[in-house]
Amino acid sequence: MSKANTTVAPSGEELVFTRPASLVDRPTHYCPGCHHGIAHRLVAELLDEMGVIENTIAVASIGCSVFLYNYIDADGVESPHGRAPAVATGVKRARPDKFVFTYQGDGDLASIGMAEIIHAANRGERISVVFINNTVYGMTGGQMAPTTLIGQKTTTCPAGRCLEREGAPIRMAEIIAHLGGTAFCARGSLDSVKNIRQAKKYMRQAFEVQAKGFGFGFVELLSGCPTNWRMTPVAANKRIADEMIPYFPLGVYRDVVADGTCGSMVAGGE
Amino acid sequence: MSRITVSEERCKGCLLCTQVCPVEIIRQSERINQHGYKVAEVPAEDMEKCTGCASCATICPDVAIEVWRGKKPKKSA
Amino acid sequence: MAGNKERLFVKGNEAIAMGALAAGCRCFFGYPITPQNDIPEFMSKYLVEAGGQFVQAESEVAAANMLLGAGACGVRAMTSSSSPGLSLKQEAISYMAGSEIPAVIVNMNRGGPGLGDIGPSQGDYFQSTRGGGHGDYRLLVLAPSSAQEAYDMTFDAFDLAFASRNPVLILGDAIIGQMKEPITPREPKAVDPAEGGDWRLIGAPKSGPDKREHRIIKSLFLNDGELAGQNMKLQAKYEAWKKLAACETFEVNDAELVVVAYGSIGRIAKNAVRNLRAKGKKVGLLRPKTLYPFPEKALEKLAKAGKRFLTIEHNLGQMVEDVRLSVRHYADSELFCVYPGNMPSPDDFEAPILRALGRK
């Protein structure tokens, strides 16, 4: 919850949870139970808590979350599909004093944008990436994503994803962690209160490694897409716990601050 | 005591909040908002059970819930 | 270096890089491809020494998208490539045109289609002048025919890009890029630090005198009528560019036949015209310096005066369509094509010019 809010009512009640200031007061276009709303809120809370909202340039991607810029009260630019890390590279190189983050889905980041995310991480661009993994292309209507689980039915693998035919689901956090410029990399989940609170801690670290100039920050968030999974929001959250987390384990995959290797990251920087 | 408010304009009736309330006081109402969603509510008589834990607000994808935490009764002593 | 008033003996590619530096370019995003490698090589040293940012991107796709990001911040930025690389950049170029982001893009045109060859070509004329990527848009296209002009056009391209909030394309070829000749550099430009202040992304202050709404730079317009409005706005901008159309004319006043050629071919054709004039032949030259906007008024005026036309280009006939459209009420244009892999000399053009001159 946001620490920025300390409203106290005449009765002595304290408002301990409300919309963060950096989240625009506008109902989202997302479907019921979609986790983009949670991720947006966490981003906005962190921008408020870190005091960087006025200094932020948000880089939106393609998919349901292209409208990120309608909800986060920061300057923002739209990227072609998958190119957000390249656009963010250009933004950060042009304005190194700004806080720059991308917000990308799994079709965008792990399929068409694979080259851009790998090389932005490898160069150690001082940007932060919020990666929403919901194992499906949402906006286009539920097609197979690179993260679609084996056996999961989508509109382009109607019989279920097949290992022999379509390959294995890609684990991005594990890949990004091993690249030279990555300063922080973790996978969280938005399926439970406990996991959401932990995810926010990961996001804070992914943001702070940029703010401190240590390198590239990456956080993968396992998220629900009830509409394209053809299930209720409650069942979708259960699916994350039962099927996604076992394949996409949660945790920190790289942390140069904890490793004590952040000095070398700074030396190898811009 | 603590309490929550549910913005009926924002609520999409996903019911995730109903699953995480430790005192199980949130339920689906019979009211339908302008978007066509049956919104969540806490019956007035149950609100006093609210602990102000903010679990419902944390899991709400639509930032539809605000949480007010009352002063602890001990403080007056 | 760029402010030195002495003449410098440089390649066209180097002249472009120097022109960009003198124009206040702060970011360059490159990727290797022949025959433009001198540009990123130069920038990786001299732009960085000048405190700018050089990134060798993972692809031309990424380089163009980095350009988009830097341009959205209102910072003077540039990329360069050659034909196959330009195909890859079209995605971001379309987005930049749609979201009105200024940028400078260099294409040192090589032979195509496909991998083609690495020799000079004008095969990308259509791609350059018709937008190039998806959607209804145009670029400002400048076509240098010498190292000096390459320098000057690059120097001016940044001002044009920012004045019109649009990508500007410099279309050269392997001859322009690789030929070494003297240039006179200009005084480096003092770029206004507030350039782009009413639209660039720089962070949105929430209080104080600079308080404003957050800005969004985008090309997605889903609401009813919104995209039509945006495209009409772009169209009005392109229409206003028409006054920027520029060309060089040579010996056209009493000419019966006007040769139309651009870039390196325009320069070679000029020598052919000069040689034929020495032989008493009434021929002249019109060399478009801007390919979009095309110098259609200048051509129409010559057509109205009764001239006939021969278009010479290093492809199988692309610019000739614009020449014919320009002169259509009064004349037509013949076409002489230079094929890929050929490096023409002025002598090669004399026979086709005389043939066209002889036909009434």
XYZ file of C-alpha atoms in Angstrom:
707
model
C 0.000 0.000 0.000
C 1.107 3.515 -0.597
C 2.953 5.225 2.235
C 2.375 8.572 0.573
C -1.187 8.701 1.794
C -1.645 9.967 5.307
C -5.155 11.366 5.088
C -6.817 11.411 8.518
C -10.580 11.818 8.890
C -12.114 14.001 11.676
C -13.063 10.753 13.386
C -9.385 9.939 13.722
C -9.557 7.266 11.041
C -6.527 7.095 8.797
C -6.797 6.434 5.086
C -4.265 3.640 4.735
C -5.004 2.543 1.201
C -6.071 4.647 -1.755
C -5.202 5.335 -5.357
C -1.598 6.555 -5.645
C -1.235 10.138 -6.885
C 0.626 9.020 -10.019
C -2.211 6.765 -11.117
C -4.653 8.790 -13.191
C -8.186 8.780 -11.744
C -9.786 6.911 -14.599
C -11.334 3.432 -14.699
C -9.185 1.132 -16.818
C -10.246 -0.549 -20.042
C -9.005 -3.899 -18.736
C -11.274 -6.905 -18.269
C -12.502 -7.928 -14.798
C -9.744 -9.695 -12.885
C -6.969 -8.625 -15.269
C -3.741 -8.053 -13.405
C -2.584 -5.075 -15.460
C -4.511 -2.901 -13.018
C -2.505 -4.254 -10.084
C 0.797 -3.855 -11.925
C -0.109 -0.291 -12.963
C -0.905 0.571 -9.350
C 2.375 -0.870 -8.109
C 4.292 1.119 -10.733
C 2.488 4.315 -9.728
C 3.044 3.673 -6.008
C 6.750 3.181 -6.570
C 7.076 6.310 -8.718
C 5.387 8.218 -5.880
C 7.405 6.603 -3.108
C 10.698 7.104 -4.945
C 9.730 10.691 -5.730
C 10.592 10.319 -9.416
C 7.222 10.803 -11.125
C 8.102 14.289 -12.412
C 11.322 12.910 -13.789
C 9.860 9.823 -15.420
C 9.462 8.906 -19.062
C 7.293 5.824 -19.533
C 7.744 3.644 -22.607
C 4.602 1.763 -23.576
C 4.506 -1.305 -25.799
C 1.949 -3.090 -27.951
C -0.871 -5.144 -26.508
C -3.577 -4.420 -23.960
C -1.132 -2.271 -22.011
C -0.426 0.115 -24.898
C -2.709 2.495 -22.982
C -0.360 2.509 -19.995
C 0.255 6.167 -20.774
C -3.404 6.950 -20.139
C -3.074 5.686 -16.578
C 0.422 6.608 -15.406
C 0.656 10.364 -14.896
C 4.109 10.666 -16.474
C 5.384 11.746 -19.871
C 5.146 8.732 -22.162
C 5.963 7.432 -25.610
C 4.555 4.540 -27.572
C 6.798 1.892 -29.140
C 6.318 -0.457 -32.061
C 5.685 -4.089 -31.094
C 8.618 -5.449 -29.108
C 10.798 -2.371 -29.527
C 10.209 -0.727 -26.163
C 13.733 -1.560 -24.881
C 15.237 0.065 -27.999
C 12.983 3.115 -27.649
C 13.861 3.292 -23.954
C 17.548 3.072 -24.878
C 17.102 6.105 -27.118
C 15.181 7.973 -24.411
C 17.748 7.194 -21.714
C 20.717 8.052 -23.933
C 19.051 11.329 -24.886
C 18.056 12.147 -21.300
C 20.333 10.213 -18.919
C 18.953 12.100 -15.905
C 15.423 10.775 -16.395
C 13.855 7.673 -14.855
C 12.897 5.458 -17.798
C 10.883 2.275 -17.702
C 9.188 -0.006 -20.202
C 6.062 -2.021 -19.547
C 5.712 -5.004 -21.854
C 3.705 -8.171 -22.220
C 5.001 -11.621 -23.073
C 4.109 -11.526 -26.772
C 5.801 -8.165 -27.077
C 8.922 -8.864 -25.008
C 9.558 -12.589 -25.369
C 8.596 -13.057 -29.023
C 8.897 -10.150 -31.453
C 11.003 -8.100 -29.064
C 13.485 -10.789 -28.023
C 16.476 -9.131 -29.685
C 15.713 -5.719 -28.201
C 15.256 -6.953 -24.621
C 18.358 -9.171 -24.711
C 20.631 -6.446 -26.027
C 19.252 -3.671 -23.827
C 19.937 -5.917 -20.827
C 23.332 -6.934 -22.141
C 24.393 -3.339 -22.696
C 23.310 -2.597 -19.146
C 21.051 0.219 -20.228
C 20.017 2.208 -17.170
C 16.354 1.408 -17.639
C 13.812 -0.714 -15.794
C 11.531 -3.244 -17.435
C 8.195 -4.450 -16.084
C 7.385 -7.689 -17.884
C 3.821 -8.996 -17.649
C 3.712 -12.741 -18.326
C 0.183 -14.039 -18.708
C 1.035 -16.855 -21.172
C -1.154 -15.484 -23.943
C -1.587 -12.677 -26.487
C -4.354 -10.692 -24.827
C -5.368 -7.816 -27.057
C -5.465 -9.832 -30.266
C -7.769 -12.388 -28.740
C -5.873 -15.160 -26.994
C -3.310 -16.579 -29.400
C -0.327 -18.706 -28.350
C 2.527 -16.768 -26.746
C 6.152 -17.859 -26.297
C 5.250 -18.354 -22.633
C 2.104 -20.439 -23.226
C 2.337 -23.552 -21.056
C 2.512 -27.041 -22.516
C -1.032 -28.281 -22.955
C -2.562 -24.806 -22.640
C -5.220 -24.237 -25.262
C -5.193 -20.979 -27.178
C -6.846 -19.823 -30.384
C -3.735 -20.773 -32.391
C -2.949 -24.007 -30.545
C -6.505 -25.203 -30.079
C -5.388 -28.697 -29.147
C -3.030 -27.328 -26.511
C 0.583 -26.257 -26.861
C 2.701 -29.208 -27.913
C 6.377 -29.417 -26.960
C 7.354 -31.179 -30.208
C 5.461 -28.771 -32.426
C 5.707 -25.395 -30.707
C 8.658 -25.764 -28.358
C 8.837 -25.091 -24.664
C 7.558 -21.984 -22.877
C 10.329 -19.399 -22.545
C 11.530 -18.485 -19.065
C 12.615 -14.876 -19.458
C 13.811 -14.058 -15.941
C 16.311 -16.929 -16.135
C 17.614 -15.660 -19.498
C 17.852 -11.991 -18.537
C 19.644 -12.837 -15.290
C 22.636 -14.205 -17.184
C 23.272 -11.141 -19.333
C 26.198 -8.901 -18.585
C 24.404 -5.643 -17.926
C 21.590 -6.965 -15.729
C 21.823 -5.478 -12.242
C 18.575 -6.869 -10.864
C 16.284 -9.574 -12.174
C 13.421 -11.282 -10.393
C 10.129 -13.028 -11.002
C 7.119 -12.227 -8.887
C 3.434 -13.011 -9.168
C 0.229 -11.037 -8.805
C -2.036 -13.947 -7.824
C -2.174 -13.445 -4.057
C -1.837 -10.670 -1.492
C 1.440 -12.103 -0.258
C 2.861 -12.411 -3.761
C 1.704 -8.925 -4.747
C 3.515 -7.447 -1.744
C 6.648 -9.409 -2.641
C 6.331 -8.403 -6.311
C 6.334 -4.763 -5.302
C 9.588 -5.291 -3.402
C 11.119 -6.809 -6.532
C 9.841 -3.923 -8.636
C 11.347 -1.449 -6.204
C 14.741 -3.144 -6.574
C 14.414 -3.220 -10.375
C 13.677 0.506 -10.278
C 16.375 1.368 -7.769
C 19.233 -0.248 -9.689
C 18.455 2.203 -12.454
C 18.100 5.182 -10.135
C 21.454 4.308 -8.544
C 23.120 3.765 -11.916
C 23.969 0.106 -11.272
C 22.504 -1.188 -14.535
C 19.495 -2.822 -16.095
C 16.523 -3.715 -13.883
C 14.047 -6.428 -14.842
C 11.006 -7.824 -13.084
C 8.731 -10.495 -14.509
C 5.210 -10.584 -13.083
C 3.090 -13.710 -13.503
C -0.341 -12.355 -14.292
C -3.837 -13.522 -15.043
C -5.833 -13.098 -18.228
C -9.209 -14.556 -17.238
C -10.871 -13.576 -20.516
C -8.436 -15.372 -22.797
C -7.949 -18.232 -20.384
C -11.732 -18.694 -20.534
C -12.108 -18.771 -16.759
C -13.263 -16.658 -13.852
C -10.815 -14.279 -12.182
C -10.837 -16.469 -9.088
C -10.042 -19.590 -11.144
C -7.373 -17.647 -13.049
C -5.563 -16.793 -9.838
C -5.696 -20.445 -8.836
C -4.212 -21.385 -12.196
C -1.246 -19.091 -11.586
C -0.551 -20.799 -8.271
C -1.161 -24.348 -9.509
C 0.293 -24.274 -13.042
C 2.382 -21.178 -13.706
C 4.460 -20.832 -10.543
C 5.719 -24.445 -10.702
C 7.028 -23.800 -14.247
C 8.044 -20.177 -13.670
C 9.571 -20.255 -10.167
C 9.380 -17.039 -8.169
C 12.421 -15.375 -6.728
C 15.461 -13.211 -7.362
C 17.607 -14.364 -10.282
C 20.227 -11.647 -10.141
C 20.981 -8.905 -7.664
C 24.318 -7.159 -8.026
C 23.741 -5.251 -4.813
C 23.401 -8.482 -2.828
C 26.232 -10.077 -4.832
C 28.511 -7.181 -4.055
C 29.286 -6.899 -7.770
C 27.545 -3.588 -8.394
C 30.828 -1.661 -8.427
C 31.959 -3.453 -11.560
C 28.617 -2.676 -13.153
C 29.113 1.044 -12.608
C 32.643 0.916 -13.969
C 31.397 -0.776 -17.116
C 28.676 1.785 -17.653
C 27.973 4.645 -19.987
C -12.549 0.221 14.070
C -11.574 -0.023 10.435
C -13.626 0.009 7.297
C -13.423 -0.112 3.525
C -15.231 1.753 0.795
C -15.861 0.213 -2.606
C -16.078 2.546 -5.596
C -19.038 1.179 -7.470
C -17.945 3.053 -10.593
C -14.595 1.281 -10.669
C -15.549 -2.182 -9.399
C -15.761 -4.795 -12.151
C -17.183 -7.538 -9.987
C -14.180 -9.839 -10.351
C -14.642 -10.985 -6.749
C -10.941 -11.414 -6.049
C -11.457 -9.287 -2.910
C -14.024 -11.753 -1.607
C -11.402 -14.495 -1.641
C -8.736 -12.737 0.392
C -10.704 -11.128 3.232
C -9.523 -12.847 6.422
C -12.866 -12.163 8.143
C -14.902 -13.016 5.027
C -17.152 -9.972 5.088
C -16.943 -8.969 1.382
C -19.571 -10.365 -0.956
C -21.150 -9.690 -4.302
C -24.104 -7.301 -4.050
C -27.194 -7.292 -6.223
C -26.344 -3.815 -7.519
C -25.222 -3.494 -11.135
C -23.066 -0.503 -12.075
C -23.220 1.475 -15.322
C -20.711 -0.890 -16.956
C -22.917 -3.856 -16.166
C -20.874 -5.342 -13.358
C -22.340 -6.639 -10.120
C -20.266 -4.791 -7.570
C -18.717 -6.022 -4.323
C -19.905 -4.812 -0.933
C -19.543 -5.296 2.787
C -22.948 -5.518 4.509
C -23.284 -2.671 7.014
C -23.725 -5.048 9.886
C -20.433 -6.810 9.091
C -18.219 -3.740 8.658
C -17.224 -3.669 12.326
C -15.352 -6.926 11.736
C -13.006 -5.218 9.254
C -9.417 -5.339 10.484
C -8.090 -2.754 8.018
C -5.588 -5.303 6.694
C -5.995 -3.959 3.110
C -5.754 -7.417 1.533
C -8.874 -6.677 -0.528
C -7.429 -3.382 -1.785
C -4.085 -5.002 -2.524
C -5.569 -7.636 -4.794
C -8.183 -5.350 -6.403
C -7.098 -4.824 -10.037
C -9.197 -1.681 -10.310
C -8.108 0.338 -7.282
C -11.790 0.369 -6.347
C -11.245 -0.125 -2.612
C -10.096 2.419 -0.066
C -9.182 1.312 3.427
C -9.641 3.397 6.572
C -7.976 2.216 9.749
C -9.450 3.372 13.051
C -7.525 4.239 16.190
C -6.953 1.320 18.471
C -9.369 1.405 21.440
C -6.449 0.934 23.842
C -5.188 4.381 23.021
C -7.916 6.105 25.085
C -6.867 4.279 28.231
C 37.153 20.248 -36.323
C 33.882 21.086 -37.992
C 34.290 24.778 -37.209
C 37.592 24.989 -39.049
C 37.344 27.389 -41.950
C 40.001 25.502 -43.870
C 38.870 23.184 -46.574
C 38.829 19.521 -45.659
C 39.404 16.602 -48.005
C 36.856 13.987 -46.963
C 34.553 11.234 -48.176
C 30.881 12.037 -48.618
C 30.098 9.719 -45.707
C 32.489 11.644 -43.480
C 31.021 14.908 -44.684
C 27.596 13.716 -43.554
C 28.924 12.790 -40.117
C 30.699 16.148 -39.832
C 27.599 18.024 -40.937
C 25.585 16.237 -38.278
C 28.106 17.067 -35.562
C 28.163 20.713 -36.587
C 24.353 20.757 -36.569
C 24.278 19.704 -32.912
C 23.486 16.004 -33.292
C 23.684 14.474 -29.783
C 22.787 10.825 -30.382
C 23.690 8.426 -33.158
C 22.341 4.893 -33.486
C 24.079 2.751 -36.079
C 24.500 -0.702 -37.484
C 27.158 -1.836 -39.957
C 26.273 -2.130 -43.627
C 28.242 -1.277 -46.745
C 28.625 1.388 -48.175
C 27.898 3.710 -45.218
C 30.197 2.353 -42.509
C 32.325 5.500 -42.386
C 29.390 7.330 -40.799
C 28.969 5.174 -37.645
C 32.746 4.749 -37.448
C 33.233 8.508 -37.458
C 30.439 9.061 -34.942
C 31.718 6.369 -32.573
C 34.827 8.497 -32.134
C 33.976 12.147 -32.722
C 30.407 12.265 -31.407
C 31.498 10.520 -28.224
C 34.456 12.896 -27.872
C 31.997 15.759 -28.214
C 29.989 14.363 -25.284
C 27.256 12.749 -27.367
C 25.921 9.221 -27.319
C 26.817 6.553 -29.854
C 25.143 3.147 -29.773
C 25.878 0.313 -32.152
C 22.453 -1.247 -32.082
C 21.654 -4.954 -32.345
C 19.900 -4.343 -35.669
C 18.677 -1.615 -37.967
C 15.242 -2.221 -36.472
C 16.553 -1.386 -33.014
C 18.672 1.540 -34.221
C 15.641 3.216 -35.784
C 13.603 2.649 -32.633
C 16.373 4.149 -30.502
C 16.170 7.119 -32.836
C 12.447 7.280 -32.142
C 13.094 7.368 -28.403
C 15.755 10.066 -28.584
C 13.693 12.134 -31.012
C 10.667 11.941 -28.711
C 12.828 13.635 -26.067
C 13.451 16.543 -28.430
C 17.132 15.683 -28.808
C 18.886 15.924 -32.195
C 19.512 12.341 -33.224
C 20.434 10.426 -36.346
C 20.858 7.009 -37.882
C 22.414 5.896 -41.150
C 22.241 2.761 -43.223
C 22.004 1.419 -46.751
C 19.113 -0.080 -48.685
C 18.503 -3.468 -46.959
C 18.940 -1.679 -43.646
C 16.452 0.997 -44.671
C 13.857 -1.697 -45.268
C 14.300 -2.717 -41.631
C 14.070 0.853 -40.386
C 10.728 1.469 -42.065
C 8.752 0.245 -39.056
C 10.102 2.952 -36.769
C 10.076 5.555 -39.554
C 6.338 5.015 -40.013
C 5.794 5.345 -36.243
C 7.950 8.493 -36.169
C 5.987 10.041 -39.020
C 2.707 9.065 -37.335
C 3.713 10.424 -33.961
C 5.526 13.451 -35.447
C 8.989 12.780 -34.093
C 11.895 14.668 -35.708
C 14.931 12.653 -36.773
C 17.552 12.474 -39.492
C 18.012 9.261 -41.453
C 20.689 8.626 -44.056
C 20.362 6.056 -46.842
C 23.473 5.380 -48.902
C 21.513 3.617 -51.584
C 22.996 0.331 -52.884
C 21.750 -2.063 -55.509
C 18.639 -4.162 -54.875
C 16.192 -5.817 -54.586
C 17.193 -8.199 -51.844
C 20.852 -8.229 -50.998
C 21.548 -6.744 -54.444
C 25.100 -5.494 -54.621
C 27.157 -2.905 -52.776
C 27.514 -0.547 -55.722
C 25.702 2.752 -56.240
C 22.019 2.685 -57.105
C 18.940 4.886 -57.105
C 16.621 1.926 -56.658
C 15.207 3.271 -53.386
C 13.629 6.351 -54.972
C 10.076 5.046 -54.561
C 10.708 3.818 -51.015
C 12.174 7.184 -50.063
C 9.629 9.473 -51.645
C 6.435 7.479 -51.000
C 6.938 7.170 -47.243
C 8.566 3.755 -47.272
C 6.697 1.988 -44.515
C 2.996 1.360 -43.874
C 0.443 4.129 -43.750
C -0.228 7.477 -45.338
C 2.837 9.625 -44.732
C 5.860 11.285 -46.333
C 9.405 12.178 -45.449
C 11.365 15.219 -46.463
C 13.941 13.754 -48.849
C 17.211 15.515 -49.684
C 19.512 14.259 -52.445
C 23.121 15.507 -52.348
C 25.370 15.268 -55.387
C 28.696 16.167 -53.773
C 30.487 15.888 -50.442
C 29.848 19.586 -49.814
C 26.172 19.197 -50.485
C 26.074 16.088 -48.307
C 27.589 18.164 -45.501
C 25.253 21.109 -46.020
C 22.098 19.054 -46.407
C 22.850 17.083 -43.241
C 23.588 20.338 -41.402
C 20.209 21.722 -42.480
C 18.287 18.464 -42.099
C 18.081 18.761 -38.311
C 16.502 22.224 -38.512
C 14.040 20.950 -41.096
C 13.193 17.888 -38.978
C 12.504 19.975 -35.882
C 10.660 22.716 -37.750
C 8.289 20.159 -39.234
C 8.376 17.500 -36.473
C 9.046 14.867 -39.104
C 11.842 12.501 -40.107
C 14.135 13.855 -42.834
C 15.852 11.418 -45.177
C 19.165 12.050 -46.882
C 19.366 9.861 -49.952
C 22.857 9.338 -51.316
C 24.550 6.358 -52.852
C 27.909 4.592 -52.879
C 29.382 7.233 -55.208
C 28.402 10.125 -52.933
C 29.458 8.242 -49.816
C 32.813 6.933 -50.989
C 34.017 9.771 -53.228
C 36.611 11.976 -51.563
C 36.596 15.700 -52.299
C 37.078 19.031 -50.568
C 34.434 20.580 -48.351
C 34.190 23.867 -46.474
C 32.704 23.243 -43.038
C 30.268 25.668 -41.457
C 30.267 27.283 -38.037
C 28.852 24.763 -35.559
C 25.250 25.484 -34.731
C 24.253 26.663 -31.269
C 21.147 24.562 -30.698
C 18.473 26.235 -28.578
C 18.282 24.193 -25.350
C 14.521 24.803 -25.353
C 14.111 23.263 -28.809
C 10.937 21.187 -28.958
C 9.873 22.643 -25.620
C 6.158 22.513 -26.350
C 6.037 18.815 -27.157
C 9.213 16.964 -26.131
C 9.303 14.430 -23.302
C 11.352 15.696 -20.394
C 9.236 14.761 -17.359
C 6.023 16.498 -16.321
C 6.334 18.853 -13.331
C 3.340 18.587 -10.993
C 3.829 21.998 -9.389
C 5.617 25.298 -9.899
C 5.739 27.544 -12.969
C 6.406 24.644 -15.362
C 3.477 22.569 -14.084
C 1.718 20.817 -16.944
C -0.258 17.744 -17.931
C 1.767 14.675 -18.802
C 2.568 14.387 -22.497
C 2.000 11.370 -24.668
C 3.779 10.854 -27.978
C 1.908 8.223 -29.931
C 0.598 7.174 -33.295
C -2.423 5.184 -32.070
C -5.685 6.997 -32.655
C -8.619 4.664 -32.039
C -11.430 7.068 -31.268
C -13.988 7.853 -33.910
C -12.579 10.353 -36.432
C -9.322 10.756 -34.532
C -7.013 9.122 -37.077
C -8.642 11.009 -39.943
C -7.962 14.236 -38.056
C -4.348 13.285 -37.454
C -3.798 12.285 -41.086
C -5.368 15.519 -42.334
C -2.979 17.386 -40.066
C -0.046 15.462 -41.549
C -1.332 16.111 -45.043
C -1.480 19.862 -44.396
C 2.124 19.696 -43.223
C 3.231 17.917 -46.398
C 1.332 20.433 -48.485
C 3.174 23.267 -46.726
C 6.491 21.620 -47.582
C 5.950 22.375 -51.270
C 7.702 25.741 -50.887
C 10.819 23.820 -49.814
C 11.157 22.133 -53.211
C 14.619 22.886 -54.586
C 16.607 22.074 -57.687
C 19.712 23.095 -59.591
C 19.218 24.180 -63.199
C 22.039 24.381 -65.715
C 21.864 25.818 -69.249
C 18.080 25.442 -69.420
C 17.152 28.877 -70.796
C 17.614 28.170 -74.483
C 17.682 24.386 -74.129
C 15.410 22.302 -76.335
C 15.938 19.230 -74.190
C 16.260 19.241 -70.392
C 17.916 16.273 -68.721
C 16.418 15.468 -65.305
C 18.684 13.547 -62.953
C 19.452 13.614 -59.184
C 22.335 12.822 -56.867
C 25.452 11.263 -58.328
C 23.758 10.721 -61.681
C 22.709 14.370 -61.729
C 26.324 15.360 -61.326
C 27.538 13.051 -64.097
C 24.711 14.225 -66.349
C 25.745 17.822 -65.737
C 29.166 17.058 -67.172
C 27.561 15.392 -70.177
C 25.392 18.492 -70.725
C 28.457 20.734 -70.406
C 30.358 18.655 -72.981
C 27.403 18.731 -75.385
C 27.028 22.493 -74.950
C 30.667 22.786 -76.017
C 29.591 20.994 -79.169
C 26.762 23.509 -79.701
C 23.909 21.231 -78.618
C 20.943 22.980 -77.003
C 20.608 20.818 -73.908
C 20.231 21.690 -70.247
C 19.881 20.009 -66.850
C 17.465 20.107 -63.970
C 18.761 18.341 -60.850
C 16.236 17.941 -58.026
C 17.863 18.603 -54.663
C 14.681 17.714 -52.832
C 13.008 14.509 -54.012
C 10.059 15.080 -51.707
C 8.764 17.693 -52.164
C 9.563 17.205 -55.841
C 10.415 20.378 -57.835
C 7.287 19.979 -59.930
C 6.667 23.719 -60.412
C 10.147 24.281 -61.858
C 9.647 21.378 -64.244
C 6.163 22.502 -65.226
C 7.483 25.959 -66.014
C 10.119 24.512 -68.338
C 7.516 22.276 -69.978
C 5.212 25.250 -70.523
C 8.128 27.011 -72.238
C 8.241 24.172 -74.760
C 11.163 22.100 -73.518
C 11.343 18.372 -73.945
C 12.668 16.051 -71.231
C 14.939 13.079 -70.689
C 15.090 11.500 -67.242
C 18.282 9.630 -66.427
C 18.388 7.515 -63.298
C 20.298 4.638 -61.768
C 17.340 2.267 -61.701
C 14.770 0.964 -64.150
C 12.585 4.066 -64.054
C 11.190 5.526 -60.841
C 11.710 9.297 -60.715
C 10.560 9.471 -64.335
C 7.016 9.009 -63.023
C 7.288 12.221 -60.991
C 8.828 14.041 -63.955
C 5.968 12.930 -66.214
C 3.385 13.992 -63.609
C 5.057 17.386 -63.322
C 5.160 18.115 -67.052
C 2.022 16.208 -68.053
C 0.008 19.185 -69.316
C 2.684 20.179 -71.845
C 5.168 17.402 -72.424
C 6.384 13.915 -71.645
C 9.728 12.564 -70.538
C 11.937 9.986 -72.132
C 13.900 7.641 -69.903
C 17.459 6.414 -69.900
C 18.303 3.808 -67.287
C 21.675 3.044 -65.787
C 21.795 -0.587 -64.773
C 23.131 -1.882 -61.451
C 26.847 -2.523 -61.328
C 27.591 0.179 -63.869
C 29.540 3.270 -62.964
C 28.599 5.645 -65.783
C 30.793 8.393 -67.182
C 29.533 11.606 -68.859
C 30.391 10.045 -72.239
C 27.884 7.273 -71.567
C 25.101 9.861 -71.418
C 25.965 11.770 -74.595
C 24.450 9.286 -77.021
C 21.102 8.932 -75.227
C 20.876 12.717 -74.779
C 21.576 13.278 -78.489
C 19.026 10.618 -79.427
C 16.365 12.344 -77.338
C 17.364 15.737 -78.672
C 17.089 14.460 -82.235
C 13.559 13.092 -81.756
C 10.836 15.706 -82.210
